[in-house]
N, CA, C and O atoms as a printed pandas DataFrame, in Angstrom:
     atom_number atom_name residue_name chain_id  residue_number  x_coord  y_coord  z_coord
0              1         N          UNK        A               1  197.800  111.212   89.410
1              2        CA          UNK        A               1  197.052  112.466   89.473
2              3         C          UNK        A               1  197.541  113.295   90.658
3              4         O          UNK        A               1  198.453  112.971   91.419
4              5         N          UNK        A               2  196.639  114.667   90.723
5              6        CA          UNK        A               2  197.417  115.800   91.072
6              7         C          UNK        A               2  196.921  114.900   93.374
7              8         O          UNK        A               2  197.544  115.104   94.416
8              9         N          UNK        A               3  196.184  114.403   93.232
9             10        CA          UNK        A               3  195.614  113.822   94.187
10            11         C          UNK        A               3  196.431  112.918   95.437
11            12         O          UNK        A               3  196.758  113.040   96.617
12            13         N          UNK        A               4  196.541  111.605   93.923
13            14        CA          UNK        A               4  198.029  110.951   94.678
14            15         C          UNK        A               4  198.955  111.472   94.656
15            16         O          UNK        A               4  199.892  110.714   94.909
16            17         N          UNK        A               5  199.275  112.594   94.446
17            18        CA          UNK        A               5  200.814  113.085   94.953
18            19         C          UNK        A               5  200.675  114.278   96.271
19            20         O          UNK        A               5  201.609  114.896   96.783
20            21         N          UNK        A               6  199.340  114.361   96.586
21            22        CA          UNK        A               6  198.813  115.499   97.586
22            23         C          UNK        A               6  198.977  114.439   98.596
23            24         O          UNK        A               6  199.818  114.526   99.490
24            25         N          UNK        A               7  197.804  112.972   98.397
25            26        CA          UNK        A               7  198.267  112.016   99.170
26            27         C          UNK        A               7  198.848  111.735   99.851
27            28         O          UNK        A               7  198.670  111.870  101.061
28            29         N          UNK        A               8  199.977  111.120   99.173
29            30        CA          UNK        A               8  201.066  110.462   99.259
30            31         C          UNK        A               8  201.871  111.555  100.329
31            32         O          UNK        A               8  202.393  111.106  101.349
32            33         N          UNK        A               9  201.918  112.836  100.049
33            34        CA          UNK        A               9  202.677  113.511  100.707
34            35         C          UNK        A               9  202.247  114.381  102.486
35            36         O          UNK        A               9  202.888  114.858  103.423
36            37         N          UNK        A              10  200.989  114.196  102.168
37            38        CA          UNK        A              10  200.155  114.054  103.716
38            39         C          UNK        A              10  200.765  113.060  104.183
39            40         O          UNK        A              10  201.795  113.418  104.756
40            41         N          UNK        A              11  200.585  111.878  104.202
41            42        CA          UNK        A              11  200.397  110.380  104.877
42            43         C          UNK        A              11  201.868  109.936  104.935
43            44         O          UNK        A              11  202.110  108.907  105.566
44            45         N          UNK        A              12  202.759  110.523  104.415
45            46        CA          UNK        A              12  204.517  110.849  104.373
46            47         C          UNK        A              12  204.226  109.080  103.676
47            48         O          UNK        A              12  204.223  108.032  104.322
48            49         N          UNK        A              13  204.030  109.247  102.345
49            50        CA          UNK        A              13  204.617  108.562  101.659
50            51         C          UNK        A              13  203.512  107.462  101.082
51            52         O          UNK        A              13  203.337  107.119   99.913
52            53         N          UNK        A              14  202.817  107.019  102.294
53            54        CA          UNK        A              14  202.075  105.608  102.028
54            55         C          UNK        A              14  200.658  106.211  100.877
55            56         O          UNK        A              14  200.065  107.280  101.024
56            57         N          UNK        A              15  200.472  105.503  100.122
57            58        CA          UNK        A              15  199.159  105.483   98.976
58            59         C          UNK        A              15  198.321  104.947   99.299
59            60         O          UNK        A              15  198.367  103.824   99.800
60            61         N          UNK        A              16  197.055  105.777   99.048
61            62        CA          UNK        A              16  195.242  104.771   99.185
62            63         C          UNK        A              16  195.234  104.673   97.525
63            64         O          UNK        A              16  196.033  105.018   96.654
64            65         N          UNK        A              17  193.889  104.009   97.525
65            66        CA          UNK        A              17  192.861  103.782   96.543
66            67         C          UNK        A              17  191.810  104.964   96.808
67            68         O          UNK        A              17  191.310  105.401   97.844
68            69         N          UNK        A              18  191.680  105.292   95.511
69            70        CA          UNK        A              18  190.740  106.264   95.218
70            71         C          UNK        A              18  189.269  105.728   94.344
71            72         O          UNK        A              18  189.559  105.603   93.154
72            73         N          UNK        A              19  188.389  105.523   94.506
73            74        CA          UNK        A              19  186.907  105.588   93.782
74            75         C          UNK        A              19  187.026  106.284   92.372
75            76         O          UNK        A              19  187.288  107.469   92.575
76            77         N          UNK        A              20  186.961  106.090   91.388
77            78        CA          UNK        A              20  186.753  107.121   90.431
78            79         C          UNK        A              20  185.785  108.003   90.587
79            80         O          UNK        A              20  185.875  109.145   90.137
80            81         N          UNK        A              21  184.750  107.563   91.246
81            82        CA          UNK        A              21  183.591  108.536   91.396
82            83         C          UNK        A              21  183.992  109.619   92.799
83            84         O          UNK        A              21  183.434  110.704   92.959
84            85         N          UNK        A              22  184.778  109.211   93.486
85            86        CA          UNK        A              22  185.055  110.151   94.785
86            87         C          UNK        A              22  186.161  110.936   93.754
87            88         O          UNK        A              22  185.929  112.144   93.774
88            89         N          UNK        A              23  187.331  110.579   92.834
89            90        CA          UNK        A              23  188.263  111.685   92.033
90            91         C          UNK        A              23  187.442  112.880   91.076
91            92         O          UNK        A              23  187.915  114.007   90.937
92            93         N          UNK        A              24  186.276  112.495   90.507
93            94        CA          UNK        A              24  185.167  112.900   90.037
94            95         C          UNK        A              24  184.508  113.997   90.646
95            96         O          UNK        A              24  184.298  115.060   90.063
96            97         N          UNK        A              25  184.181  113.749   91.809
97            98        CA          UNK        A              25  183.402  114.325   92.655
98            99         C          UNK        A              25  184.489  115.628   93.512
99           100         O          UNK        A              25  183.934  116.726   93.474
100          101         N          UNK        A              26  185.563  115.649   94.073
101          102        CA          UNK        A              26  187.247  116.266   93.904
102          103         C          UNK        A              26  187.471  117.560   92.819
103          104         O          UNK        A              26  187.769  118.720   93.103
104          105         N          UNK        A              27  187.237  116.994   91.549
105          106        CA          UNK        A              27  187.595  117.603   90.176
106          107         C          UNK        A              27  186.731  118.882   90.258
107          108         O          UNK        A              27  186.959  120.075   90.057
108          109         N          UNK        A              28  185.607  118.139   90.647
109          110        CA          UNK        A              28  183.971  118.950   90.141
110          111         C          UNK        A              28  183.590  119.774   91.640
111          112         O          UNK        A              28  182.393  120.001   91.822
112          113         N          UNK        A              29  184.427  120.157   92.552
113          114        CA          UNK        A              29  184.327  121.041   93.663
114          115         C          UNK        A              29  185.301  121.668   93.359
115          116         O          UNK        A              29  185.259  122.887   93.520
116          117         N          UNK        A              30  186.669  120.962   92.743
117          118        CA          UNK        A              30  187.638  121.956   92.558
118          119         C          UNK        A              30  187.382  123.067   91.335
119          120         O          UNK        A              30  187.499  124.292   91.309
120          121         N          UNK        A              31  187.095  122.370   90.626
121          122        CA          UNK        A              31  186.326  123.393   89.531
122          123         C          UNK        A              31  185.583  124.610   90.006
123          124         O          UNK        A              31  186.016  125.761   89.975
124          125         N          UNK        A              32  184.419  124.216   90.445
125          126        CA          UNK        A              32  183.700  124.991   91.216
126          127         C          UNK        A              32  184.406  126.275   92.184
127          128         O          UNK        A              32  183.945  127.413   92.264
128          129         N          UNK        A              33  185.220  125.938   92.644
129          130        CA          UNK        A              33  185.772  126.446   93.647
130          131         C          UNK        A              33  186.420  127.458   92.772
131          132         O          UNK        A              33  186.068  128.630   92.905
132          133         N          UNK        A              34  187.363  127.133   91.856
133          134        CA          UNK        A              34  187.996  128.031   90.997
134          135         C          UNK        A              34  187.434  129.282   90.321
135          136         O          UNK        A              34  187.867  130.405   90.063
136          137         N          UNK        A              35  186.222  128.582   90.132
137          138        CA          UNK        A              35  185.200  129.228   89.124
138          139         C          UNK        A              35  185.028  130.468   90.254
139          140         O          UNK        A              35  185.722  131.446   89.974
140          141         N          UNK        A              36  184.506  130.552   91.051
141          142        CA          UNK        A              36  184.302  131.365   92.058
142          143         C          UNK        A              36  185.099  132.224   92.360
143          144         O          UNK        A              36  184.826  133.419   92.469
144          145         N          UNK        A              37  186.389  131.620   92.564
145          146        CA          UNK        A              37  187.745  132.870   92.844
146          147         C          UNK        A              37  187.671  133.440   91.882
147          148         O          UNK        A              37  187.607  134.649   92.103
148          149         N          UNK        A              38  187.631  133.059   90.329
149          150        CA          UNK        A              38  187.805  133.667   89.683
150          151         C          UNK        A              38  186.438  134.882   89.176
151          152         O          UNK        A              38  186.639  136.049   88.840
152          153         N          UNK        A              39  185.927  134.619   89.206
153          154        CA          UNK        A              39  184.240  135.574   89.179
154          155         C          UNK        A              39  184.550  136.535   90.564
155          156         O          UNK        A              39  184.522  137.764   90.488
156          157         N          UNK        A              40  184.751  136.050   91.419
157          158        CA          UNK        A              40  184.390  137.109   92.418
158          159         C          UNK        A              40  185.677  138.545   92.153
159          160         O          UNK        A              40  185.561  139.771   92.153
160          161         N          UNK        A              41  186.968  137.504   91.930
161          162        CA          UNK        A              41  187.763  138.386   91.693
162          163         C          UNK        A              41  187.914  139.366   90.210
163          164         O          UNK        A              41  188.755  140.202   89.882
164          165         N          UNK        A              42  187.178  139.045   89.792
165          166        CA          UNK        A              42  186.870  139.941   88.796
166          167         C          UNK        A              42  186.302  140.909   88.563
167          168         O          UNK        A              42  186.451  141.862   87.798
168          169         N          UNK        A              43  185.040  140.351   89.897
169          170        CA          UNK        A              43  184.058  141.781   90.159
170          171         C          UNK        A              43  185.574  142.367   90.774
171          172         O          UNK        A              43  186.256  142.947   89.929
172          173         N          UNK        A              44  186.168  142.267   92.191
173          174        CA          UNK        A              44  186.662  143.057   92.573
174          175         C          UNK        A              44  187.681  143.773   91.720
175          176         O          UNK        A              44  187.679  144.987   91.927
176          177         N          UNK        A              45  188.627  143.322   90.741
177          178        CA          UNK        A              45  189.100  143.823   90.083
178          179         C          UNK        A              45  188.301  145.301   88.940
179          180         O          UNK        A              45  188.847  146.337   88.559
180          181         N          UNK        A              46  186.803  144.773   88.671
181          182        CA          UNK        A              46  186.299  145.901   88.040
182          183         C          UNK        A              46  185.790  146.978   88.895
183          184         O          UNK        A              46  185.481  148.071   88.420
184          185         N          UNK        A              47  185.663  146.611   90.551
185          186        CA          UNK        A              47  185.026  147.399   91.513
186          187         C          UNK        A              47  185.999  149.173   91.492
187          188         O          UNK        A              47  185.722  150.369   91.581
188          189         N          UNK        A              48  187.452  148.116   91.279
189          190        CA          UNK        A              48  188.392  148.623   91.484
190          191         C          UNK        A              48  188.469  149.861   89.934
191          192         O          UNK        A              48  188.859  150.986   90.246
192          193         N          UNK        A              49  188.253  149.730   88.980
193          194        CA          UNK        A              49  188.150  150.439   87.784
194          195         C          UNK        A              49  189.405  149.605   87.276
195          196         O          UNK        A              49  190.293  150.365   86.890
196          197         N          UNK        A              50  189.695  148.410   87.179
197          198        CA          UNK        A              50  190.910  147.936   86.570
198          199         C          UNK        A              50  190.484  147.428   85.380
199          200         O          UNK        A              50  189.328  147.814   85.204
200          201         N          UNK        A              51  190.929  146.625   84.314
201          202        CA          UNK        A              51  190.485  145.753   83.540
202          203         C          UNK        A              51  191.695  144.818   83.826
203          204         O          UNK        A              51  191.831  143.835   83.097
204          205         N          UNK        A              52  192.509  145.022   84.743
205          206        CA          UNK        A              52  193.790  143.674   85.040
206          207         C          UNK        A              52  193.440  143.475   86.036
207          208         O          UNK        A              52  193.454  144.294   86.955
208          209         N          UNK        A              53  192.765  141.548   86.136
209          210        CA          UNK        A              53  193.095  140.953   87.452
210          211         C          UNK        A              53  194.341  140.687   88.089
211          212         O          UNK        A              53  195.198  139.970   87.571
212          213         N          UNK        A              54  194.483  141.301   89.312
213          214        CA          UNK        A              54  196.020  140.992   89.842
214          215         C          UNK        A              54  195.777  140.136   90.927
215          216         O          UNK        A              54  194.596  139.894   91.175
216          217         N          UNK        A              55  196.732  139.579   91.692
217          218        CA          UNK        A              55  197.000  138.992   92.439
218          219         C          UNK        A              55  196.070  139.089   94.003
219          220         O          UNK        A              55  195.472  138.221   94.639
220          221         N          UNK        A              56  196.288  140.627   94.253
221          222        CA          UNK        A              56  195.892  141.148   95.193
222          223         C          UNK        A              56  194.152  141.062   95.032
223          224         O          UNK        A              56  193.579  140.776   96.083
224          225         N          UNK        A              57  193.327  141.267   93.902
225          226        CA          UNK        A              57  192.424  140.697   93.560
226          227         C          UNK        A              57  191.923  139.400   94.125
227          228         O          UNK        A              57  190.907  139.237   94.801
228          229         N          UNK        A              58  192.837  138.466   93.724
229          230        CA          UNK        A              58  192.352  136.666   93.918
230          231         C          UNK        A              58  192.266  136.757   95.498
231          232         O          UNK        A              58  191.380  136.224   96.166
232          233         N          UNK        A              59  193.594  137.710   96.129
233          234        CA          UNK        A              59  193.826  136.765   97.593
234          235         C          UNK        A              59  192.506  137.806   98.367
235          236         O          UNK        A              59  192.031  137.408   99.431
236          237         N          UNK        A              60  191.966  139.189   97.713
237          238        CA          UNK        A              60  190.757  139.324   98.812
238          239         C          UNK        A              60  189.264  138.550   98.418
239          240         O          UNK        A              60  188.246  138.326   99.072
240          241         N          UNK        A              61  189.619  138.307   97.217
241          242        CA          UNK        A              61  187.970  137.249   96.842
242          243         C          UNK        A              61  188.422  135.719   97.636
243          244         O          UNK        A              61  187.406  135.048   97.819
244          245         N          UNK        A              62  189.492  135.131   98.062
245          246        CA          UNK        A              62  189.692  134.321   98.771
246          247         C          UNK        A              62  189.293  134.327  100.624
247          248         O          UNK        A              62  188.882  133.571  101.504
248          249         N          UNK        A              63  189.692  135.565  100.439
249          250        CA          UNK        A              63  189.335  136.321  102.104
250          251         C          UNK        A              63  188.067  136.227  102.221
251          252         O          UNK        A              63  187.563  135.455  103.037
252          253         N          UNK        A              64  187.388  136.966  101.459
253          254        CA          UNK        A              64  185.894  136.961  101.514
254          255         C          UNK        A              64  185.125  135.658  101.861
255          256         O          UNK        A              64  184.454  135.239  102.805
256          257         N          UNK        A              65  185.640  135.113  100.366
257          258        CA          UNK        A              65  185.120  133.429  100.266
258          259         C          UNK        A              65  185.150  132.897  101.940
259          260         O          UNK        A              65  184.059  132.544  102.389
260          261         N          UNK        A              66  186.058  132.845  102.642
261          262        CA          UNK        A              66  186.502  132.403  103.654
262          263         C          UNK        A              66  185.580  133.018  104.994
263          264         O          UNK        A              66  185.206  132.436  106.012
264          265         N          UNK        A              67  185.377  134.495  104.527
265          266        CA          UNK        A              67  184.454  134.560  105.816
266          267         C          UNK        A              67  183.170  134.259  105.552
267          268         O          UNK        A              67  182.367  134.100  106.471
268          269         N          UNK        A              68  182.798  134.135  104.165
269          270        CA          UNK        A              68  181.280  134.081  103.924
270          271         C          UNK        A              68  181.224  132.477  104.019
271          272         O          UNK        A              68  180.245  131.840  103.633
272          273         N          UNK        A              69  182.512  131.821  104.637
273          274        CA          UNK        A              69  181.736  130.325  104.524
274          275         C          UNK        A              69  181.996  130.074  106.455
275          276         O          UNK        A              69  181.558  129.144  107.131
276          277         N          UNK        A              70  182.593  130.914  106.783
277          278        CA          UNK        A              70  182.885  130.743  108.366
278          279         C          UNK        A              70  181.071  131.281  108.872
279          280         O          UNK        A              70  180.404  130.695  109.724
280          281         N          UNK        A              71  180.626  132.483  108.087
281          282        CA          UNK        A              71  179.720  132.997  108.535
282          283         C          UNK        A              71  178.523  132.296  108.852
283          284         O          UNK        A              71  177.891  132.274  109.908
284          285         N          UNK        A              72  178.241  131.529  107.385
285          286        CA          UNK        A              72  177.116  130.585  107.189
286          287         C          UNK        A              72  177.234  129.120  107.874
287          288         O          UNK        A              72  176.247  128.429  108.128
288          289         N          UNK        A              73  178.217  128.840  108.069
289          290        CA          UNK        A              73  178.404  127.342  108.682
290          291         C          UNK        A              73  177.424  127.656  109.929
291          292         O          UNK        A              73  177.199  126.788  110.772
């Protein structure tokens, strides 16, 4: 999985064991997470009068995301 090879390449090479329920739990934030870029950037894309999400779209709903989680911490 997309995991052990993120792994593996942090730790320069060496492999853990993973929980199925901790890869589970991974999947289902990454999801989440996606879900979000993609919604937010959509508003911004329609804020914008577009009906094409572009690029420039994702990376300021990422910006945002980023201060609204620096803010609240």
């Amino acid at each position: 999985t997309i995991v052990r090879v993120v792994d593996a390449h942090i730790h320069d090479g060496v492999t853990h064991r993973f929980q199925s329920t901790a890869l589970a739990a991974l999947q289902e934030a990454t999801e989440s997470y996606l879900d979000d870029v993609f919604k937010n950037s959509n508003m911004i894309s329609l804020n914008g009068n577009s009906l094409t999400l572009k690029e420039c779209d994702m990376r300021c709903a990422v910006q945002v995301m980023k201060q609204h989680i620096g803010h609240t911490a």
